[in-house]
Amino acid sequence: MTSLSTRAGAAPYTKLVLRLYDLWVIRLSNSFGWRCNRAHFVDLYRRHIGHRHLEVGPGSGWALANIDLPADIDLTLLDLNANSLEHTASRLDVALTLIEHDVLVPLDESIEKFDSVSINYVLHCLPGDWSTKAVALTNLAETLTPEGVLFGSTVIGVDQRFTALGKALMFAYNQTGVFGNRQDDLPGLRRSLFEIFEQIEVTMVGNVAIFVARRPRTRP
């Protein structure tokens, strides 16, 4: 069963909000709130997206719509909010699969493994501390091929210098349950990733941790 707090992080993505998402989140919040220009995300996708790709929490679909997708891409979108799935699908001229699903719940084992999985700006929306958020990372690791790659980003909430806008967003979003990242520290993210993957890269850009993880560890 999906918790109310998980739903709180997905609930704001109404059709109206999604029409404003590119301006408010991708352009203004990234640049002036989190100090992480959108170009970093374009580069992340261009370097790591694979043939069979799972996009977790696509938001408005901006990133996928602003790169040259592989011509033969086999694309799956996963989100708890159907509005986000439909909005993203409407921007992409490729065949795709839509899955309305909570990332804290394991995916169906019958789903074919993915070459790449992205999870951008999702972890900071999940409830709880890193022990809870690691459940999502573990679930996604299990969907990867042995040589697959997981990549993503999250706003770190601990030991950060925020701009005035960033402070206001952190307060408002955490108060309403849209964010759940007051306890999210950078060492905790690195530790969680390394417990699940053998090879990780984590880079801070402004208040955003951009990460790449490979070689999922075999679960006992």
XYZ file of C-alpha atoms in Angstrom:
220
model
C 0.000 0.000 0.000
C 1.293 3.472 -0.857
C 1.771 5.773 2.112
C 0.032 9.142 2.287
C 3.393 10.889 2.536
C 4.559 9.274 -0.692
C 1.397 10.425 -2.395
C 1.990 13.927 -1.022
C 5.179 14.145 -3.079
C 3.365 13.135 -6.260
C 0.095 14.992 -5.699
C 1.148 18.514 -6.859
C 1.611 17.438 -10.462
C -1.734 18.567 -11.788
C -2.197 19.328 -15.472
C -1.839 23.059 -14.759
C 1.347 22.609 -12.716
C 2.864 20.467 -15.465
C 2.261 23.240 -18.006
C 4.282 25.580 -15.762
C 6.902 23.007 -14.740
C 9.501 23.797 -17.398
C 9.563 27.475 -16.469
C 9.300 27.167 -12.693
C 11.375 24.057 -11.973
C 13.681 23.532 -14.939
C 14.611 27.165 -15.527
C 13.942 29.284 -12.426
C 14.244 26.868 -9.487
C 17.259 25.058 -10.907
C 19.193 28.224 -11.682
C 18.181 30.497 -8.797
C 17.014 28.050 -6.134
C 19.396 25.096 -6.382
C 22.211 26.680 -8.461
C 22.249 23.788 -10.929
C 21.685 24.817 -14.533
C 19.497 22.580 -16.704
C 22.431 21.920 -19.039
C 23.825 19.480 -16.446
C 20.768 17.268 -16.870
C 20.975 17.293 -20.651
C 24.595 16.163 -20.393
C 23.688 13.451 -17.876
C 21.101 11.932 -20.219
C 23.252 12.214 -23.327
C 26.076 10.305 -21.630
C 24.071 7.543 -20.008
C 20.705 6.837 -21.606
C 20.554 3.346 -23.089
C 18.524 1.461 -25.680
C 16.043 0.068 -23.166
C 15.424 2.899 -20.701
C 13.238 3.337 -17.612
C 12.388 6.940 -16.689
C 11.276 7.198 -13.055
C 9.356 10.322 -12.080
C 9.523 12.051 -15.479
C 7.964 15.304 -14.240
C 7.050 17.245 -17.367
C 9.337 15.148 -19.565
C 11.607 18.123 -20.246
C 14.859 16.167 -20.229
C 13.655 13.471 -22.614
C 12.173 16.113 -24.911
C 15.440 18.069 -25.052
C 17.882 15.381 -26.081
C 18.160 13.325 -29.244
C 16.721 10.019 -28.089
C 18.302 6.897 -29.601
C 16.405 6.063 -32.783
C 15.604 2.553 -31.586
C 14.891 3.447 -27.951
C 12.588 1.197 -25.960
C 11.227 3.681 -23.420
C 9.206 3.092 -20.260
C 7.868 5.846 -17.982
C 7.086 5.135 -14.329
C 5.303 7.484 -11.956
C 2.693 7.418 -9.223
C 0.936 10.372 -10.882
C -0.914 9.614 -14.118
C -0.848 13.296 -15.133
C 2.938 13.260 -15.309
C 2.936 10.093 -17.392
C 0.399 11.459 -19.866
C 2.042 14.900 -20.106
C 5.466 13.418 -20.792
C 4.084 10.935 -23.321
C 2.425 13.796 -25.227
C 5.837 15.450 -25.764
C 7.618 12.421 -27.174
C 7.297 11.045 -30.676
C 8.310 7.504 -29.742
C 6.491 4.348 -28.763
C 6.546 3.921 -25.014
C 5.132 2.032 -22.052
C 3.466 3.818 -19.125
C 3.515 2.315 -15.613
C 1.583 3.970 -12.777
C 3.534 2.687 -9.795
C 5.097 3.623 -6.457
C 8.895 3.419 -6.626
C 8.975 2.213 -3.006
C 7.210 -0.954 -4.152
C 9.198 -3.575 -6.155
C 8.345 -3.808 -9.834
C 6.882 -6.923 -11.362
C 9.697 -9.426 -11.858
C 8.316 -10.309 -15.287
C 9.355 -6.898 -16.676
C 12.368 -7.159 -18.978
C 15.563 -5.659 -17.541
C 16.669 -2.148 -18.526
C 19.982 -0.864 -19.901
C 19.502 2.433 -18.075
C 17.282 3.843 -15.359
C 17.014 7.520 -14.450
C 15.571 8.952 -11.230
C 15.846 12.726 -11.260
C 14.373 14.922 -8.531
C 12.489 11.987 -7.023
C 14.511 11.006 -3.939
C 14.053 14.411 -2.311
C 10.290 13.981 -2.729
C 10.188 10.632 -0.945
C 9.358 10.430 2.769
C 11.722 9.305 5.497
C 15.506 9.087 5.784
C 18.036 7.323 3.575
C 17.030 3.908 4.894
C 13.602 4.444 3.326
C 14.867 6.056 0.137
C 17.367 3.231 -0.321
C 14.363 0.951 -0.825
C 13.606 2.837 -4.040
C 17.231 2.534 -5.187
C 17.234 -1.185 -4.408
C 14.006 -1.710 -6.336
C 15.470 0.072 -9.360
C 18.795 -1.777 -9.137
C 16.846 -4.998 -9.527
C 15.426 -3.784 -12.844
C 18.871 -3.267 -14.421
C 20.836 -5.590 -16.643
C 24.234 -6.609 -15.133
C 25.922 -3.907 -17.225
C 23.115 -1.365 -16.772
C 23.456 2.123 -15.324
C 21.313 4.095 -12.923
C 21.651 7.862 -13.009
C 19.839 10.720 -11.350
C 19.863 13.770 -9.132
C 18.441 15.018 -5.848
C 18.455 18.202 -3.796
C 20.527 17.693 -0.643
C 18.996 19.205 2.492
C 21.778 18.978 5.113
C 24.903 21.182 5.402
C 23.956 23.317 2.412
C 24.206 27.035 1.669
C 20.940 27.913 -0.031
C 20.021 31.054 -1.905
C 17.076 33.067 -0.587
C 14.833 31.332 -3.116
C 16.293 27.946 -2.213
C 15.580 28.515 1.495
C 12.005 29.535 0.734
C 11.444 26.506 -1.487
C 12.962 24.119 1.052
C 10.702 25.456 3.808
C 7.516 25.510 1.742
C 8.011 22.159 0.046
C 8.967 20.318 3.235
C 6.075 21.882 5.142
C 3.560 20.673 2.566
C 5.113 17.232 2.057
C 6.169 17.873 -1.543
C 9.783 17.428 -0.350
C 11.007 15.113 2.375
C 14.700 16.006 2.348
C 15.402 17.793 5.626
C 17.496 14.778 6.720
C 19.111 14.093 3.330
C 22.879 14.469 3.627
C 25.529 13.839 0.995
C 27.423 11.110 2.928
C 24.127 9.288 3.412
C 23.434 9.314 -0.307
C 26.903 8.023 -1.110
C 26.606 5.303 1.523
C 23.179 4.203 0.285
C 24.354 4.001 -3.311
C 27.523 2.087 -2.419
C 25.560 -0.473 -0.403
C 23.550 -1.257 -3.541
C 26.079 -0.714 -6.369
C 29.747 -1.615 -6.729
C 30.627 1.514 -8.713
C 29.264 4.988 -7.979
C 29.996 8.589 -8.946
C 28.458 11.504 -7.035
C 29.048 15.142 -7.977
C 27.638 18.216 -6.253
C 26.462 21.095 -8.443
C 25.077 23.835 -6.237
C 22.673 22.066 -3.870
C 22.084 19.152 -6.239
C 23.815 15.790 -6.039
C 24.161 14.248 -9.502
C 24.896 10.539 -9.341
C 25.724 7.603 -11.584
C 25.758 4.005 -10.328
C 26.767 0.761 -12.042
C 27.119 -2.953 -11.300
C 24.274 -3.715 -8.877
C 25.409 -5.889 -5.997
C 23.868 -9.338 -5.759
C 21.381 -9.537 -2.918
C 21.927 -12.379 -0.429
